[in-house]
Short mmCIF file of N, CA and C in Angstrom, two decimals:
data_model
loop_
_atom_site.label_atom_id
_atom_site.label_comp_id
_atom_site.label_asym_id
_atom_site.label_seq_id
_atom_site.Cartn_x
_atom_site.Cartn_y
_atom_site.Cartn_z
N GLY A 1 14.10 8.18 -5.81
CA GLY A 1 13.29 9.10 -5.07
C GLY A 1 12.04 8.57 -4.56
N GLY A 2 11.40 9.31 -3.83
CA GLY A 2 10.20 8.91 -3.11
C GLY A 2 9.96 9.81 -1.92
N ASP A 3 9.10 9.44 -1.09
CA ASP A 3 8.80 10.25 0.14
C ASP A 3 9.80 9.93 1.31
N ASP A 4 10.53 8.86 1.15
CA ASP A 4 11.43 8.49 2.29
C ASP A 4 12.69 9.40 2.49
N GLU A 5 12.96 10.25 1.52
CA GLU A 5 14.19 11.11 1.64
C GLU A 5 13.80 12.41 2.38
N GLU A 6 12.50 12.60 2.70
CA GLU A 6 12.10 13.74 3.46
C GLU A 6 11.44 13.40 4.80
N LEU A 7 11.92 14.02 5.85
CA LEU A 7 11.35 13.85 7.19
C LEU A 7 10.73 15.23 7.56
N HIS A 8 9.48 15.24 7.76
CA HIS A 8 8.80 16.43 8.04
C HIS A 8 8.57 16.61 9.59
N VAL A 9 8.86 17.79 10.05
CA VAL A 9 8.67 18.10 11.48
C VAL A 9 7.33 18.94 11.58
N PHE A 10 6.44 18.47 12.51
CA PHE A 10 5.22 19.24 12.70
C PHE A 10 5.16 19.78 14.14
N VAL A 11 4.62 20.93 14.32
CA VAL A 11 4.37 21.60 15.63
C VAL A 11 2.99 22.06 15.57
N ASP A 12 2.11 21.53 16.52
CA ASP A 12 0.68 22.03 16.58
C ASP A 12 0.01 21.78 15.25
N GLY A 13 0.33 20.70 14.58
CA GLY A 13 -0.32 20.30 13.32
C GLY A 13 0.15 21.06 12.11
N ARG A 14 1.24 21.86 12.24
CA ARG A 14 1.79 22.62 11.13
C ARG A 14 3.21 22.27 10.84
N ARG A 15 3.48 21.99 9.58
CA ARG A 15 4.90 21.62 9.22
C ARG A 15 5.79 22.79 9.38
N THR A 16 6.85 22.57 10.21
CA THR A 16 7.81 23.64 10.47
C THR A 16 9.13 23.45 9.85
N GLN A 17 9.49 22.19 9.55
CA GLN A 17 10.79 21.91 8.94
C GLN A 17 10.64 20.71 8.04
N THR A 18 11.48 20.54 7.04
CA THR A 18 11.65 19.45 6.21
C THR A 18 13.18 19.09 6.23
N ILE A 19 13.49 17.88 6.63
CA ILE A 19 14.90 17.43 6.74
C ILE A 19 15.04 16.48 5.62
N ARG A 20 16.03 16.73 4.68
CA ARG A 20 16.12 15.89 3.44
C ARG A 20 17.46 15.13 3.53
N ARG A 21 17.38 13.93 2.96
CA ARG A 21 18.57 13.16 2.73
C ARG A 21 18.67 12.97 1.23
N ASP A 22 20.02 12.86 0.74
CA ASP A 22 20.19 12.65 -0.67
C ASP A 22 21.30 11.74 -0.96
N VAL A 23 21.84 11.71 -2.08
CA VAL A 23 22.89 10.68 -2.47
C VAL A 23 24.12 10.87 -1.60
N THR A 24 24.41 12.00 -1.05
CA THR A 24 25.60 12.26 -0.30
C THR A 24 25.32 11.99 1.27
N SER A 25 24.03 11.82 1.66
CA SER A 25 23.73 11.70 3.07
C SER A 25 22.84 10.54 3.40
N GLY A 26 22.94 9.51 2.67
CA GLY A 26 22.23 8.27 3.04
C GLY A 26 20.86 7.99 2.35
N PHE A 27 20.54 8.83 1.38
CA PHE A 27 19.37 8.60 0.49
C PHE A 27 18.08 8.74 1.20
N VAL A 28 17.82 7.94 2.24
CA VAL A 28 16.50 7.87 2.90
C VAL A 28 16.58 7.92 4.40
N HIS A 29 15.41 8.23 5.07
CA HIS A 29 15.35 8.15 6.51
C HIS A 29 14.76 6.73 6.80
N ARG A 30 15.61 5.77 7.11
CA ARG A 30 15.13 4.41 7.37
C ARG A 30 14.61 4.24 8.80
N ALA A 31 15.16 4.91 9.71
CA ALA A 31 14.67 4.89 11.15
C ALA A 31 15.04 6.14 11.78
N PHE A 32 14.25 6.63 12.75
CA PHE A 32 14.50 7.90 13.34
C PHE A 32 13.91 7.92 14.81
N GLY A 33 14.44 8.71 15.66
CA GLY A 33 13.92 8.91 16.96
C GLY A 33 14.17 10.28 17.52
N LEU A 34 13.31 10.76 18.37
CA LEU A 34 13.43 12.08 18.98
C LEU A 34 14.05 12.01 20.40
N THR A 35 14.77 13.00 20.73
CA THR A 35 15.23 13.14 22.11
C THR A 35 13.98 13.43 22.94
N PRO A 36 14.09 13.24 24.30
CA PRO A 36 12.92 13.44 25.17
C PRO A 36 12.38 14.90 25.08
N SER A 37 13.31 15.83 24.78
CA SER A 37 12.90 17.26 24.75
C SER A 37 12.25 17.62 23.36
N GLY A 38 12.47 16.71 22.40
CA GLY A 38 11.90 16.94 21.04
C GLY A 38 12.69 17.87 20.19
N ASP A 39 13.81 18.39 20.73
CA ASP A 39 14.51 19.42 19.91
C ASP A 39 15.59 18.85 18.90
N VAL A 40 15.79 17.41 19.03
CA VAL A 40 16.77 16.72 18.23
C VAL A 40 16.20 15.52 17.73
N VAL A 41 16.38 15.21 16.44
CA VAL A 41 15.99 13.91 15.84
C VAL A 41 17.27 13.28 15.34
N VAL A 42 17.39 11.95 15.67
CA VAL A 42 18.45 11.19 15.11
C VAL A 42 17.85 10.25 14.08
N SER A 43 18.55 10.26 12.85
CA SER A 43 18.07 9.60 11.67
C SER A 43 19.07 8.65 11.12
N GLY A 44 18.71 7.40 10.79
CA GLY A 44 19.59 6.47 10.13
C GLY A 44 19.16 6.33 8.71
N GLY A 45 20.12 6.11 7.80
CA GLY A 45 19.84 5.96 6.40
C GLY A 45 20.65 4.86 5.76
N ASP A 46 20.79 4.89 4.45
CA ASP A 46 21.59 3.84 3.77
C ASP A 46 23.09 3.97 3.96
N SER A 47 23.77 2.93 3.76
CA SER A 47 25.28 2.96 3.74
C SER A 47 25.90 3.46 4.97
N GLY A 48 25.23 3.25 6.14
CA GLY A 48 25.85 3.61 7.44
C GLY A 48 25.64 5.09 7.87
N ALA A 49 24.76 5.78 7.18
CA ALA A 49 24.48 7.20 7.52
C ALA A 49 23.72 7.36 8.79
N LEU A 50 24.26 7.93 9.78
CA LEU A 50 23.49 8.21 11.02
C LEU A 50 23.87 9.58 11.47
N SER A 51 22.79 10.45 11.58
CA SER A 51 23.05 11.87 11.83
C SER A 51 21.99 12.31 12.78
N SER A 52 22.32 13.53 13.43
CA SER A 52 21.34 14.15 14.24
C SER A 52 21.04 15.53 13.67
N PHE A 53 19.73 15.96 13.84
CA PHE A 53 19.35 17.20 13.20
C PHE A 53 18.56 17.96 14.21
N SER A 54 18.57 19.31 14.12
CA SER A 54 17.74 20.13 14.93
C SER A 54 16.32 20.18 14.44
N THR A 55 15.35 19.90 15.27
CA THR A 55 13.94 20.03 14.81
C THR A 55 13.49 21.48 14.67
N THR A 56 14.23 22.36 15.34
CA THR A 56 13.87 23.82 15.21
C THR A 56 14.34 24.42 13.95
N SER A 57 15.56 24.09 13.59
CA SER A 57 16.20 24.83 12.33
C SER A 57 16.22 23.89 11.15
N GLY A 58 16.15 22.52 11.36
CA GLY A 58 16.22 21.51 10.28
C GLY A 58 17.70 21.28 9.90
N GLY A 59 18.65 21.92 10.52
CA GLY A 59 20.05 21.82 10.17
C GLY A 59 20.67 20.52 10.87
N LYS A 60 21.66 20.06 10.17
CA LYS A 60 22.40 18.84 10.74
C LYS A 60 23.21 19.28 11.84
N LEU A 61 23.25 18.56 12.86
CA LEU A 61 24.05 18.81 14.10
C LEU A 61 25.36 17.99 14.09
N ARG A 62 25.20 16.76 13.69
CA ARG A 62 26.38 15.83 13.85
C ARG A 62 26.18 14.63 13.00
N ASP A 63 27.23 14.05 12.50
CA ASP A 63 27.23 12.75 11.80
C ASP A 63 27.90 11.78 12.82
N PHE A 64 27.38 10.58 12.96
CA PHE A 64 27.95 9.53 13.79
C PHE A 64 28.64 8.54 12.79
N VAL A 65 29.92 8.45 12.85
CA VAL A 65 30.74 7.72 11.94
C VAL A 65 31.08 6.40 12.44
N GLY A 66 31.13 5.32 11.61
CA GLY A 66 31.51 4.03 11.99
C GLY A 66 30.62 2.90 11.48
N HIS A 67 29.38 3.22 11.19
CA HIS A 67 28.46 2.29 10.64
C HIS A 67 28.73 2.02 9.26
N THR A 68 28.61 0.73 8.77
CA THR A 68 28.91 0.39 7.39
C THR A 68 27.68 -0.01 6.59
N GLY A 69 26.72 -0.47 7.25
CA GLY A 69 25.46 -0.92 6.57
C GLY A 69 24.25 -0.02 6.73
N ASP A 70 23.18 -0.36 6.15
CA ASP A 70 22.01 0.50 6.28
C ASP A 70 21.58 0.39 7.73
N ILE A 71 21.02 1.55 8.16
CA ILE A 71 20.57 1.65 9.58
C ILE A 71 19.08 1.79 9.59
#
């Protein structure tokens, strides 16, 4: 555990969402990037976990399958 398993989304300085990774979803957010519109974040984690999440709802949109190492 630690702070790396949570990715916080802020709008106007206020936290609106917390996106969590756990043992089943790559443990941590190792790298992430936002789409130009800011409504989707793509996050890479351990063991090949690469997923996109809605910054509005915090929900997972899609897993990108095929990576085998940490991202």
